[in-house]
Coordinates of C-alpha atoms in Angstrom, one line a residue:
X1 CA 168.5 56.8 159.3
X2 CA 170.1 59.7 160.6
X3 CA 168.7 61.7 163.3
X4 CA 171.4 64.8 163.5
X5 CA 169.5 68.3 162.4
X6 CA 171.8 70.9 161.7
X7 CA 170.0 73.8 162.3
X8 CA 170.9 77.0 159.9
X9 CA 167.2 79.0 160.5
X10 CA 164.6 76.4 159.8
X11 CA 164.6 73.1 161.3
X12 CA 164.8 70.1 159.2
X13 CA 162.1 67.4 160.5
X14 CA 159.2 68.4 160.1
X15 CA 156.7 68.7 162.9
X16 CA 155.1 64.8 163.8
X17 CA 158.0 63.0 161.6
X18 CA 160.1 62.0 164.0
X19 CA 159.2 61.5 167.6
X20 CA 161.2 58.7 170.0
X21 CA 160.9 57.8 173.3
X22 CA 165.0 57.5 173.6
X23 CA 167.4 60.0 173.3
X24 CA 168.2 61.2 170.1
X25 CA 171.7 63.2 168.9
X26 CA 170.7 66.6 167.9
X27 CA 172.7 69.3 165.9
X28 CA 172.5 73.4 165.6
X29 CA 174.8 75.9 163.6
X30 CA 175.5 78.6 166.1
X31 CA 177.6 81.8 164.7
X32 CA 179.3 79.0 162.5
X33 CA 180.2 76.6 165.5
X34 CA 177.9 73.4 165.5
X35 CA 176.3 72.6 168.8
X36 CA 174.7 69.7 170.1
X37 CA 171.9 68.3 172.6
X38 CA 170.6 65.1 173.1
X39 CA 166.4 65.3 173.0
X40 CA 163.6 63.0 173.9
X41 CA 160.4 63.7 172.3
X42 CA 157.4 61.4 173.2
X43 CA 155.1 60.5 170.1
X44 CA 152.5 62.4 171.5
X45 CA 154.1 65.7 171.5
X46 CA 152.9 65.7 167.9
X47 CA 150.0 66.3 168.6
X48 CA 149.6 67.2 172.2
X49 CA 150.8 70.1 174.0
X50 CA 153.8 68.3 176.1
X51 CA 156.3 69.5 178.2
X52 CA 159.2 70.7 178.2
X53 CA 162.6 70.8 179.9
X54 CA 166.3 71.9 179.6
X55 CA 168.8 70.2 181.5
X56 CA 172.7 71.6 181.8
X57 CA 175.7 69.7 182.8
X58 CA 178.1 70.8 185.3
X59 CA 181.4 72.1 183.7
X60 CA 183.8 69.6 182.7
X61 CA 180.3 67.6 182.3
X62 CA 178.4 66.5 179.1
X63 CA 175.5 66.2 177.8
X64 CA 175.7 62.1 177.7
X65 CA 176.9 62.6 182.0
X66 CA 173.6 65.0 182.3
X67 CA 171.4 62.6 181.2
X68 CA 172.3 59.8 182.9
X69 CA 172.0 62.1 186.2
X70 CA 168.8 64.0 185.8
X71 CA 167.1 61.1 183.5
X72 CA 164.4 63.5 183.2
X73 CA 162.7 62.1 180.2
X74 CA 163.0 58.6 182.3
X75 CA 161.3 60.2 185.5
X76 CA 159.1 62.3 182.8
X77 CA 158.2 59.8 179.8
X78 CA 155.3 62.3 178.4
X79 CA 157.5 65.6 178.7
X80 CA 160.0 66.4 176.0
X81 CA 163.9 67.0 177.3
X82 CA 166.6 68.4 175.8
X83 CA 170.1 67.4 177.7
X84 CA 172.4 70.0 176.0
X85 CA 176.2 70.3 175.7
X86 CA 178.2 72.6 176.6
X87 CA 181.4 74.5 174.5
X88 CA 184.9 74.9 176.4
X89 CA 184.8 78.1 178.8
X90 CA 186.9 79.2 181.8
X91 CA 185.4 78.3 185.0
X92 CA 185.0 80.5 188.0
X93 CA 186.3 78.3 190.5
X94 CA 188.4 75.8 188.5
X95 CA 189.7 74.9 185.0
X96 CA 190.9 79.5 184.7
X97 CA 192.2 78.1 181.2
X98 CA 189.1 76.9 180.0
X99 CA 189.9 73.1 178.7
X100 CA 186.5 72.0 179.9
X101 CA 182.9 72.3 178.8
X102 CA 180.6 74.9 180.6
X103 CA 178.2 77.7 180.2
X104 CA 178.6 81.2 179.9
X105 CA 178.2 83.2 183.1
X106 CA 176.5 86.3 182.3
X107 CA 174.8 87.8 179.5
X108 CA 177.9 89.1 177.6
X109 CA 180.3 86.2 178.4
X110 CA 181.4 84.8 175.2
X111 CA 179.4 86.7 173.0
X112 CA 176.0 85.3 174.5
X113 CA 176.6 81.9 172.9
X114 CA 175.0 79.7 174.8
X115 CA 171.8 82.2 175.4
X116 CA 172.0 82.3 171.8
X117 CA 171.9 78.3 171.7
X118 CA 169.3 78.3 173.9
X119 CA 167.1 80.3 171.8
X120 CA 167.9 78.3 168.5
X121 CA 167.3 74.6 170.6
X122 CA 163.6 76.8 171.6
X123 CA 162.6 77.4 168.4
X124 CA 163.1 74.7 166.8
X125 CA 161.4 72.6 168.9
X126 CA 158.3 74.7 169.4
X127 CA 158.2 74.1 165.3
X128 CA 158.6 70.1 165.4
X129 CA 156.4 69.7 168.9
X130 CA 153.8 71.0 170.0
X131 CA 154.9 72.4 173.2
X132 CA 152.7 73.9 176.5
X133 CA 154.4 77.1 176.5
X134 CA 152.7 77.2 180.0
X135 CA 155.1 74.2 181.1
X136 CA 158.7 75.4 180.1
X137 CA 161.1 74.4 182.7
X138 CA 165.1 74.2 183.3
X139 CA 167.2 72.6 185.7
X140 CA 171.4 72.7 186.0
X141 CA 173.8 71.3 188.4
X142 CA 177.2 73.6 189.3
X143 CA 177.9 75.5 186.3
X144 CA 175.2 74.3 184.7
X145 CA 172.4 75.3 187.7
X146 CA 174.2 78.8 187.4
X147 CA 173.5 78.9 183.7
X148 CA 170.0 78.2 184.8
X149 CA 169.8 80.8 187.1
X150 CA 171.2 83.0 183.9
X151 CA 168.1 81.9 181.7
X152 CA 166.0 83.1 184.6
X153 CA 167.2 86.4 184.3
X154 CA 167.7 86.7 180.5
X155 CA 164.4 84.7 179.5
X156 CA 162.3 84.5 182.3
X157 CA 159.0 85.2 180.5
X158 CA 159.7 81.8 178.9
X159 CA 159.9 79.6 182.2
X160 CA 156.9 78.2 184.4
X161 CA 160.0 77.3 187.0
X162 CA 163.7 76.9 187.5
X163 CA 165.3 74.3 189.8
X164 CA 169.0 74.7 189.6
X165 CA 171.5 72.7 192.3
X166 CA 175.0 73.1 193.5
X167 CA 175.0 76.9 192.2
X168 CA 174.6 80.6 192.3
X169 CA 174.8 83.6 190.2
X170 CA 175.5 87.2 192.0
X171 CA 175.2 88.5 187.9
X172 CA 171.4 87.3 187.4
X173 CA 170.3 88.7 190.8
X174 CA 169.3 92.4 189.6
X175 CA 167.6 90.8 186.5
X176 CA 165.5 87.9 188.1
X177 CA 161.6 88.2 188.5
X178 CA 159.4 86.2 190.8
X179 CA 159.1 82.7 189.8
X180 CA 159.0 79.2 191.3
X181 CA 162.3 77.9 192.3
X182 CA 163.5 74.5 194.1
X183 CA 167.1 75.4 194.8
X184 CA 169.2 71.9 195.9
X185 CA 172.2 71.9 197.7
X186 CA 174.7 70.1 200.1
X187 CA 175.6 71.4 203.4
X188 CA 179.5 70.4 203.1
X189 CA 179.8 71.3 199.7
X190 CA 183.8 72.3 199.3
X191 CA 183.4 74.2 195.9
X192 CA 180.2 76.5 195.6
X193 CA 180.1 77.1 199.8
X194 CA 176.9 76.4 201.2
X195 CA 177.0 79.5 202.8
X196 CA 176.8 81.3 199.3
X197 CA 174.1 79.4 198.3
X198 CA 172.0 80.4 201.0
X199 CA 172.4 83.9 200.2
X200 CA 171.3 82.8 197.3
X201 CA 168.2 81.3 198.6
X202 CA 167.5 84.3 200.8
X203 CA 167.3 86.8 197.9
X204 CA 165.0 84.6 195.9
X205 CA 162.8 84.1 199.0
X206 CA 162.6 87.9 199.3
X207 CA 161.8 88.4 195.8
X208 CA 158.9 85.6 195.5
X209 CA 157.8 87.0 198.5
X210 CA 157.7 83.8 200.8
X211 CA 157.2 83.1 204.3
X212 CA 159.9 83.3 206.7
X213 CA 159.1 80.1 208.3
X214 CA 159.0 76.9 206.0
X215 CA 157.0 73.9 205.7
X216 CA 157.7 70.2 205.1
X217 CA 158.0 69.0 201.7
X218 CA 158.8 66.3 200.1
X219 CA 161.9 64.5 200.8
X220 CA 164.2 60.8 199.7
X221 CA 167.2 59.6 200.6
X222 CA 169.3 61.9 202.3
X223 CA 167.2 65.0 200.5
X224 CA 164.6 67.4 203.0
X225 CA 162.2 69.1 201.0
X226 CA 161.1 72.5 203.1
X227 CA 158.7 74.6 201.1
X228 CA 158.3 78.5 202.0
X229 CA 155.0 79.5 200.2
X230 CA 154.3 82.5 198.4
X231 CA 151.8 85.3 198.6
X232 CA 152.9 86.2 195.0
X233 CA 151.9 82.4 193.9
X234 CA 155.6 81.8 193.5
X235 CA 156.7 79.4 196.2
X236 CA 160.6 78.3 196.7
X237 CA 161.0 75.1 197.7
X238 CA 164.9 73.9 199.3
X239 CA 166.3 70.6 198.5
X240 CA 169.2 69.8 201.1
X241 CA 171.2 67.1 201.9
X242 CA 174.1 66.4 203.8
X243 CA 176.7 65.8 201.1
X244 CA 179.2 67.9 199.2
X245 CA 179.5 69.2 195.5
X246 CA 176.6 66.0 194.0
X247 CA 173.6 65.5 192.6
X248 CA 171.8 63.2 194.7
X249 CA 169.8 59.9 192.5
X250 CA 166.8 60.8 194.4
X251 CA 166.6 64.2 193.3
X252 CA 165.1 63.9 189.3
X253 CA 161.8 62.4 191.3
X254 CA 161.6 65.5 193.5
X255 CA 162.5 68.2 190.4
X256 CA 159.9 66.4 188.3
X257 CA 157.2 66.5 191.3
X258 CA 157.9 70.3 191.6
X259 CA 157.6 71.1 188.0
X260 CA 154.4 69.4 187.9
X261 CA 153.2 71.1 190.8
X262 CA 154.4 74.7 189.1
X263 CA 152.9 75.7 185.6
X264 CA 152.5 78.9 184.5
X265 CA 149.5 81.0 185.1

């Protein structure tokens, strides 16, 4: 059988005809360019509301790398996840010719293309699942946790939380309403400067209204969960370890945790 949709306006599987608990190669027409994800839907998204997360590779990353990183629908069996790949785009900080795969970095950036993906992979699946639309999440590492700062600002009303890692975006700020955030990062990181990133963190912490002073969290490894609640009910949560530009192997359990603790009211 083959499992590849191409999606051209309506989806192809029909709601509750297929459902796997592995990953399964996925396929949407996009302004005439076919793009692809890899998505785990449990059986019981069918029928139950489940759900549902995006995941975003780094640039130069893919969608196969993302998922063996996150492993969100590992950590997450009952949740449907959608590990999607990206198109070749100049970086910010590296690759200025644009050889690798990576995600648009503001709205107008090649021609919204990967918003407009995002909106096509939505759609689609809130027709074959049923999906909580109460308990939408996304999560990104480098490029990719900047591209989920992005969705925040372009689609916010969709998300219950956002938990990008290794990553800013000065272009989403003016756009970004509160909202739960866990924000991971790695006090020597050499490429997005951790010094950045916790500008980063102070603007959101302003914005969702939070306490000054944090409290412990949870924490693994070499990852210290400090949580700064919110009057506004949205609470930020940092994830910090002492490493460089990575995403630690204990973080997917800590991401998961904090979705779980953050649907939408």
């Amino acid at each position: 059988m083959n499992f590849k949709t191409i999606w051209a306006g309506l989806p192809v599987l029909c709601a509750g005809v297929l459902f796997a608990a592995e990953l399964e190669p996925r396929e949407w027409m996009i302004d005439g360019v076919t793009r692809q994800a890899l998505v785990s839907a449990p059986a019981s998204a069918a029928t139950n509301p489940a759900s549902l997360i995006f995941a975003f590779h780094g640039h130069g990353g893919s969608m196969q790398n993302a998922a063996r990183s996150f492993r969100m629908h590992e950590v997450w069996p009952e949740a449907v996840v959608v590990y999607m790949q990206g198109l070749p785009t100049p970086g910010q900080l590296t690759d200025p010719e644009g050889k690798r795969n990576g995600w648009q970095k503001n709205a107008a950036d090649q021609g919204g293309r990967d918003l407009k993906f995002f909106d096509a992979v939505l759609g689609s699946l809130q027709k074959e699942c049923k999906i909580d639309p109460k308990r939408i999440y996304a999560t990104g590492h480098s490029n990719g946790g900047g591209f989920t700062y992005l969705l925040w600002a372009e689609r916010g009303d969709v998300f219950a939380a956002v938990a990008p890692s290794g990553a800013l975006s000065v272009p989403a700020l003016p756009k970004l309403k509160p909202k739960p955030l866990l924000h991971l990062a790695g006090e020597t990181d050499p490429l997005v400067k951790f010094s950045w990133q916790e500008k980063m963190i102070q603007a959101v912490r302003k914005l969702n209204g939070c306490a000054e002073s944090g409290l412990p969290w949870a924490s693994a490894g070499d990852l210290t969960g400090t949580l700064y609640p919110s009057a506004t009910g949205a609470p930020l949560i940092t994830l910090i370890h002492p490493g460089g530009h990575n995403f630690p192997a204990e973080a997917p359990d800590l991401i998961v945790r904090f979705f779980k603790e953050n649907g939408r009211k």
